[in-house]
CSV table of C-alpha atoms in Angstrom, one decimal:
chain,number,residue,atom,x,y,z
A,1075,UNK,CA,-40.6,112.9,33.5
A,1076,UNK,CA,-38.9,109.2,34.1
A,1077,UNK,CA,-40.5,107.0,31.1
A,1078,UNK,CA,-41.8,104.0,32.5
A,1079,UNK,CA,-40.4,100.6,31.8
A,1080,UNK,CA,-42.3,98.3,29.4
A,1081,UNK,CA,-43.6,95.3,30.6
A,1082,UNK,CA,-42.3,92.0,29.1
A,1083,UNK,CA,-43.8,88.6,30.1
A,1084,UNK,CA,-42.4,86.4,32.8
A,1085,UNK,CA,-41.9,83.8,29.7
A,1086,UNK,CA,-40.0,85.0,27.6
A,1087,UNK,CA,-38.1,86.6,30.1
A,1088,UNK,CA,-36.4,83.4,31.8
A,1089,UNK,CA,-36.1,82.1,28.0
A,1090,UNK,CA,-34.1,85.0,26.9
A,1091,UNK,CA,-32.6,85.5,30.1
A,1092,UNK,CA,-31.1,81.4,29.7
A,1093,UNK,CA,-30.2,81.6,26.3
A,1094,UNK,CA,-28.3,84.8,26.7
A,1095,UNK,CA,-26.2,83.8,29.6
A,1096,UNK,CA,-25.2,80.5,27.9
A,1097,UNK,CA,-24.9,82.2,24.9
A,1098,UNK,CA,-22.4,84.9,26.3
A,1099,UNK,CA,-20.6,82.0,28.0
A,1100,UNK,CA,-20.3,80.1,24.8
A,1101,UNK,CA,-18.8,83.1,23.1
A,1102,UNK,CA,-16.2,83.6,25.9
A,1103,UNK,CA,-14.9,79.9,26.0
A,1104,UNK,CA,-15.5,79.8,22.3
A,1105,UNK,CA,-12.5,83.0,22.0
A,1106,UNK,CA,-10.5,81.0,24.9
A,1107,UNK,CA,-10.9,77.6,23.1
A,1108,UNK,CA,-9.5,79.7,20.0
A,1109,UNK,CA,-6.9,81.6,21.6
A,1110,UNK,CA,-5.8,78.2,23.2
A,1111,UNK,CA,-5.5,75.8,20.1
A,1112,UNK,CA,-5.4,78.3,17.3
A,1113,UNK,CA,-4.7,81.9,17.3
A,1114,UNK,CA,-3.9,82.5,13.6
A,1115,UNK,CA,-5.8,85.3,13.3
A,1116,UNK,CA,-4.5,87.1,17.0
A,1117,UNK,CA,-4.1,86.3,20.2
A,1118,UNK,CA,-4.9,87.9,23.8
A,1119,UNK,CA,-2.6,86.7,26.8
A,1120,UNK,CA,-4.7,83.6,28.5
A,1121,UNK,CA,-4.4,81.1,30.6
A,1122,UNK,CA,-3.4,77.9,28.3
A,1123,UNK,CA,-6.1,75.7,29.6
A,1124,UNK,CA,-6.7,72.7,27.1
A,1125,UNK,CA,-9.8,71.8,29.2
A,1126,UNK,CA,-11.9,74.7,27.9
A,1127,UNK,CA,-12.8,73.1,24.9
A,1128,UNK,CA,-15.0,71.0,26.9
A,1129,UNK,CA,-16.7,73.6,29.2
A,1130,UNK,CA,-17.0,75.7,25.6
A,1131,UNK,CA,-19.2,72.6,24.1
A,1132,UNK,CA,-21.1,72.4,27.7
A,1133,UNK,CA,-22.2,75.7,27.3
A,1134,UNK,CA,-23.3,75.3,24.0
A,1135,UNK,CA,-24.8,72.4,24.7
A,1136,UNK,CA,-27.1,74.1,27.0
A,1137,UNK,CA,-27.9,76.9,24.4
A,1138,UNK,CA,-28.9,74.4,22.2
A,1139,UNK,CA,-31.2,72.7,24.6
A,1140,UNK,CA,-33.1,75.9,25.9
A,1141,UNK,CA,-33.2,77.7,22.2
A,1142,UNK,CA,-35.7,75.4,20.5
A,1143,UNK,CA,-38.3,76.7,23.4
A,1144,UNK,CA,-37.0,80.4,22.7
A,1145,UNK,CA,-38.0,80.3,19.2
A,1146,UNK,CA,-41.2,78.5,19.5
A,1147,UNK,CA,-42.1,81.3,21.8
A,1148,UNK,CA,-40.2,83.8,19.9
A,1149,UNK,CA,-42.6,83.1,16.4
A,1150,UNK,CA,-45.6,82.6,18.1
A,1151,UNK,CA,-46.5,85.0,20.9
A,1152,UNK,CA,-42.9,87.3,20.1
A,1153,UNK,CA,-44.2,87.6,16.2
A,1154,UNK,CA,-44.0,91.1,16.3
A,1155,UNK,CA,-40.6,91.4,17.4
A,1156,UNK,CA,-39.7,89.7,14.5
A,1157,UNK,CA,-39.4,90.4,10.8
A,1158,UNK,CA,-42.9,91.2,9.1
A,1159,UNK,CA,-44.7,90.4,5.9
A,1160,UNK,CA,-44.1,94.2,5.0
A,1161,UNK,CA,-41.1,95.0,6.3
A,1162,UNK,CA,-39.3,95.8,3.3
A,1163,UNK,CA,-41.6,97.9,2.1
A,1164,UNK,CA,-41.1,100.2,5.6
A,1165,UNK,CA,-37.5,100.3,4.7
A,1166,UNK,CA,-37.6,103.0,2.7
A,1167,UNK,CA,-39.5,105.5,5.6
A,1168,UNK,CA,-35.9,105.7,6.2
A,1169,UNK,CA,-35.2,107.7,10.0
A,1170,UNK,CA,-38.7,107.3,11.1
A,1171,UNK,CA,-39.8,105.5,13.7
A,1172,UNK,CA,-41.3,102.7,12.0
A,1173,UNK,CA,-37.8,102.6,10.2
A,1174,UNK,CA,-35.9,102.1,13.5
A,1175,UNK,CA,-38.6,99.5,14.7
A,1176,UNK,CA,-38.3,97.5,11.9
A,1177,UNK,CA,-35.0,97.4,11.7
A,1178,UNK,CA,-34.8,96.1,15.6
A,1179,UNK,CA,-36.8,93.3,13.8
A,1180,UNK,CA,-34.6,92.4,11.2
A,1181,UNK,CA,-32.2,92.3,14.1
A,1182,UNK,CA,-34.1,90.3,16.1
A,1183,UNK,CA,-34.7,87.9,13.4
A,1184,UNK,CA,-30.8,88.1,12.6
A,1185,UNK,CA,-29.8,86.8,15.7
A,1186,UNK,CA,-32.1,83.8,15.6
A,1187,UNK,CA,-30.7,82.5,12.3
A,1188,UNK,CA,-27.2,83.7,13.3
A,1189,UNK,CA,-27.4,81.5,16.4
A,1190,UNK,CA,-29.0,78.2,14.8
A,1191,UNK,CA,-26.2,78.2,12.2
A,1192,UNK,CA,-23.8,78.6,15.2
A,1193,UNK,CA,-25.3,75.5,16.8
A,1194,UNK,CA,-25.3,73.6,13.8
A,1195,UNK,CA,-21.5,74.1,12.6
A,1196,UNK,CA,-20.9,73.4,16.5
A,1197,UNK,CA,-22.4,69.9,16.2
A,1198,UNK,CA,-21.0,69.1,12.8
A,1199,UNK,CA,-17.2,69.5,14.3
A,1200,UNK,CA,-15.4,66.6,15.9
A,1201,UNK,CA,-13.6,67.2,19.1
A,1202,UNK,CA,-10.7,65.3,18.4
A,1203,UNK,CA,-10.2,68.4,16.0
A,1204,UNK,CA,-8.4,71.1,18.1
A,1205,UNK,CA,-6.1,68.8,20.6
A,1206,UNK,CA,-4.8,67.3,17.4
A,1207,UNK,CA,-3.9,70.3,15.5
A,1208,UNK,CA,-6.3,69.5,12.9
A,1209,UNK,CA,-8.0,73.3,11.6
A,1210,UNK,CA,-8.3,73.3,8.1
A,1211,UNK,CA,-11.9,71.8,7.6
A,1212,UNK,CA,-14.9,73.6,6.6
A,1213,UNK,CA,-17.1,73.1,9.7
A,1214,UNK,CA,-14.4,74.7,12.2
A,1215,UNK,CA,-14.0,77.6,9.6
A,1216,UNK,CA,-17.9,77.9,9.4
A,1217,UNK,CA,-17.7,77.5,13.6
A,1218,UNK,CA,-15.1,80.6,14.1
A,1219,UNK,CA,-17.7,82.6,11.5
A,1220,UNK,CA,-20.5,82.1,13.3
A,1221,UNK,CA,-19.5,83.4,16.7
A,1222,UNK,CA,-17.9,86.6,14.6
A,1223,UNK,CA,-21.0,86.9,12.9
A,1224,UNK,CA,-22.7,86.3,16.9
A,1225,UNK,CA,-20.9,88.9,18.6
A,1226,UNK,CA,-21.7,91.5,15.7
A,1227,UNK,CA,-25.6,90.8,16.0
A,1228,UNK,CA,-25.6,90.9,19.8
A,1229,UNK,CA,-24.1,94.4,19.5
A,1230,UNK,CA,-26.9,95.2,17.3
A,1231,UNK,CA,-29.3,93.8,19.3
A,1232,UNK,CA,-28.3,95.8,22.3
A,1233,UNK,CA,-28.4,99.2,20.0
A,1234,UNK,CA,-31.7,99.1,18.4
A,1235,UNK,CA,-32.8,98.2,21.5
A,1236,UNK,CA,-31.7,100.9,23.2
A,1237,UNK,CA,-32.8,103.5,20.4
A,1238,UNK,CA,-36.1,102.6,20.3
A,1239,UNK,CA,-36.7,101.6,24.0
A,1240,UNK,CA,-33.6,102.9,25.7
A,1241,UNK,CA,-32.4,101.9,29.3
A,1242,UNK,CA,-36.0,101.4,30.6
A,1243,UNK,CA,-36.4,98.5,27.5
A,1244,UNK,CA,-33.0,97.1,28.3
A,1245,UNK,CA,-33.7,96.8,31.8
A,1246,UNK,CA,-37.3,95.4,31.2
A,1247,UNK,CA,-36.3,92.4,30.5
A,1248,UNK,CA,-34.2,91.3,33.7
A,1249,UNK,CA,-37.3,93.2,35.9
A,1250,UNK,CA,-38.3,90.3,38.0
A,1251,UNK,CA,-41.6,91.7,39.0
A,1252,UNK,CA,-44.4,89.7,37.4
A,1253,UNK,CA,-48.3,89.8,36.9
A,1254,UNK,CA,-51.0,87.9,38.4
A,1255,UNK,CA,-51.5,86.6,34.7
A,1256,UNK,CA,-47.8,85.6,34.5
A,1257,UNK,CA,-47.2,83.5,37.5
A,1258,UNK,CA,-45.7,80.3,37.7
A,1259,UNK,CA,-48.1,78.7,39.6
A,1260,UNK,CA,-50.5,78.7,36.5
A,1261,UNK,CA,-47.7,76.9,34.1
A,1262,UNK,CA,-48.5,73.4,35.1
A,1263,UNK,CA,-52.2,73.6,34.6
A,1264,UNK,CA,-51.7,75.4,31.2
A,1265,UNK,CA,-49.2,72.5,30.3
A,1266,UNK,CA,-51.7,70.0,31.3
A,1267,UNK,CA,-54.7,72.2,29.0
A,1268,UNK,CA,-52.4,72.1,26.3
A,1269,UNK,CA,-51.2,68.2,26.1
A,1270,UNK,CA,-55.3,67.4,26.3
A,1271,UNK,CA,-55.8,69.7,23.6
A,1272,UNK,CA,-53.2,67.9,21.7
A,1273,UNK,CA,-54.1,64.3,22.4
A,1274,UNK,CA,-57.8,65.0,21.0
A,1275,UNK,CA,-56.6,66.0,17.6
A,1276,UNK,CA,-55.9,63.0,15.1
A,1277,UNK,CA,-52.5,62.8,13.5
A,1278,UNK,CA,-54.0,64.5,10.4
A,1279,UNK,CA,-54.8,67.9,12.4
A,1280,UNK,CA,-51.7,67.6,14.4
A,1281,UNK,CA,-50.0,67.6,11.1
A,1282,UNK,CA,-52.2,70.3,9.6
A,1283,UNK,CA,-50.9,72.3,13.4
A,1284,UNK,CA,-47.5,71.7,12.3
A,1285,UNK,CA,-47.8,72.6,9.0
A,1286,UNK,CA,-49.5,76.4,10.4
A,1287,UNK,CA,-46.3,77.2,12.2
A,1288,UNK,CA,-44.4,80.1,10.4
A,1289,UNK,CA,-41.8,78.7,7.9
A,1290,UNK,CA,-38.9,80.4,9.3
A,1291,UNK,CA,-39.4,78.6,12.4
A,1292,UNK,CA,-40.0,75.4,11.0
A,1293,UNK,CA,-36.9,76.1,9.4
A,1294,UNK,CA,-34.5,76.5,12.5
A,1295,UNK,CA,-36.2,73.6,14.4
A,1296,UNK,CA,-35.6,71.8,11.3
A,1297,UNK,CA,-31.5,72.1,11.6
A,1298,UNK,CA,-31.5,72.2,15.2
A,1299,UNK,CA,-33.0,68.6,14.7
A,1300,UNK,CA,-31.2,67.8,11.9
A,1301,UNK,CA,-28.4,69.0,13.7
A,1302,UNK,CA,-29.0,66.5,16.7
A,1303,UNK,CA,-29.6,63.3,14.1
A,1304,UNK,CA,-26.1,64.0,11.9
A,1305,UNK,CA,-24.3,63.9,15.6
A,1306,UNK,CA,-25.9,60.5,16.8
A,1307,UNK,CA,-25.3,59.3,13.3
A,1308,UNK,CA,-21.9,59.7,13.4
A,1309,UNK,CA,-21.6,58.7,17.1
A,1310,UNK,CA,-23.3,55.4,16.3
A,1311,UNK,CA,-20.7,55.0,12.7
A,1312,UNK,CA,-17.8,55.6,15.0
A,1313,UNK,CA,-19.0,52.6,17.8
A,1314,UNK,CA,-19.7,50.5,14.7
C-alpha cells in the first residue's frame, strides 16, 4: 500500500520553500566567493568571477529578510517540530520511534540557530575584506564556519526527515495542493483581524505578548536585529 503524503500548511510551505532556495543559493556563491578570493583550505576549478561576492551577499540578504517570518512561524504554530521541554529525557529510548522523532527536532532546532549565526557573522564582515586580500579576522573565520556547520545540518535535516517521513514527507512540502482553510484569499482579512487585535492592547499587554514568546525565539530575533543595528552603525561611523 502507497503511504499517503502528510499534509503541511500552505504557510509554512512558501516560508520554507523561500528560505531554502536562498539559503541553497547562499551556500553555492558563498563556496564560489571562497574558491575565488581564498581557497586555503582547497579549491574546485571555477570560473574566477570577482562579482560573486556581491550576488553571495544578495542572496543572503534575502535569507535574512524572509527568515525572521520563518521562525516566528516556526515557534509558534511549528512548536512541535522543534526541540521540547522533555526532549532529553526521550533521548535515552534510544532506536525507538520517539528517539528518531526527537532527534528530527533537535535537528530542526539546529538549523535555526546554525542559520541565524550564519546571518549574523555575514553582517558583521566588511566587503572591502576579500577584493583586498584581507582574511585573517575573526568574523570571516566565524563566516566560513557557519556555512560548514550549514551544509552539515541541511544533510541532517534531509535524513531525519526522510527516516521518519520518507519520500512522501520530503515531497509534502513542495505539494502545491492546498485546503480550503489554507488559501490565500483569507490572508488579508486574517492580517487585518490581527493588527486590530493588536492596536486594542495597551503597550503594557503588548509587552506582556512579547514577553510570552518562547525564549529561543526571542533569542534569534534578538541577533537578527541586533545584527541589522551593528550594520547601520557602522555604515553611519564610516559616512561620518
Amino acid at each position: 500500500m502507497k503511504p499517503s503524503q502528510p499534509y503541511q500548511p500552505l504557510l509554512l510551505r512558501i516560508l520554507h520553500g523561500f528560505t531554502g532556495i536562498c539559503l541553497i543559493l547562499a551556500i553555492l556563491t558563498a563556496f564560489w566567493t571562497y574558491n575565488t578570493y581564498d581557497g586555503r583550505w582547497g579549491q574546485v576549478p571555477l570560473p574566477e568571477y570577482k562579482e560573486i561576492e556581491g550576488i553571495h551577499g544578495t542572496f543572503g540578504l534575502y535569507t535574512l529578510l524572509i527568515f525572521p517570518a520563518f521562525v516566528h512561524y516556526a515557534f509558534q504554530r511549528g512548536q512541535r517540530r522543534l526541540v521540547q521541554p522533555d526532549s532529553f529525557t526521550k533521548l535515552v529510548q534510544v532506536g525507538q520511534p520517539i528517539w528518531w522523532y526527537t532527534l528530527n527536532r533537535f535537528t530542526n532546532t539546529l538549523a535555526l540557530l546554525a542559520l541565524t549565526f550564519a546571518l549574523f557573522s555575514g553582517k558583521m564582515m566588511d566587503e572591502t575584506w576579500l577584493p583586498k586580500g584581507d582574511l585573517d579576522h575573526i568574523w570571516y573565520y566565524g563566516h566560513l564556519i557557519s556555512w560548514v556547520v550549514m551544509v552539515a545540518v541541511i544533510a541532517l535535516h534531509l535524513l531525519m526527515n526522510a527516516r521518519i517521513g520518507g519520500t512522501p514527507l520530503l515531497l509534502s512540502m513542495w505539494n502545491p495542493k492546498f485546503r480550503a482553510k489554507d488559501t490565500p484569499q483569507l490572508w488579508p482579512k486574517n492580517v487585518l483581524i490581527g493588527w486590530q487585535k493588536t492596536r486594542r492592547r495597551s503597550w503594557l499587554k503588548k509587552f506582556y505578548a512579547l514577553a510570552e514568546l518562547p525564549q529561543l525565539e526571542l533569542a534569534i530575533l534578538g541577533t537578527l536585529f541586533l545584527a541589522w543595528a551593528i550594520s547601520l552603525l557602522k555604515e553611519f561611523a564610516l559616512a561620518g
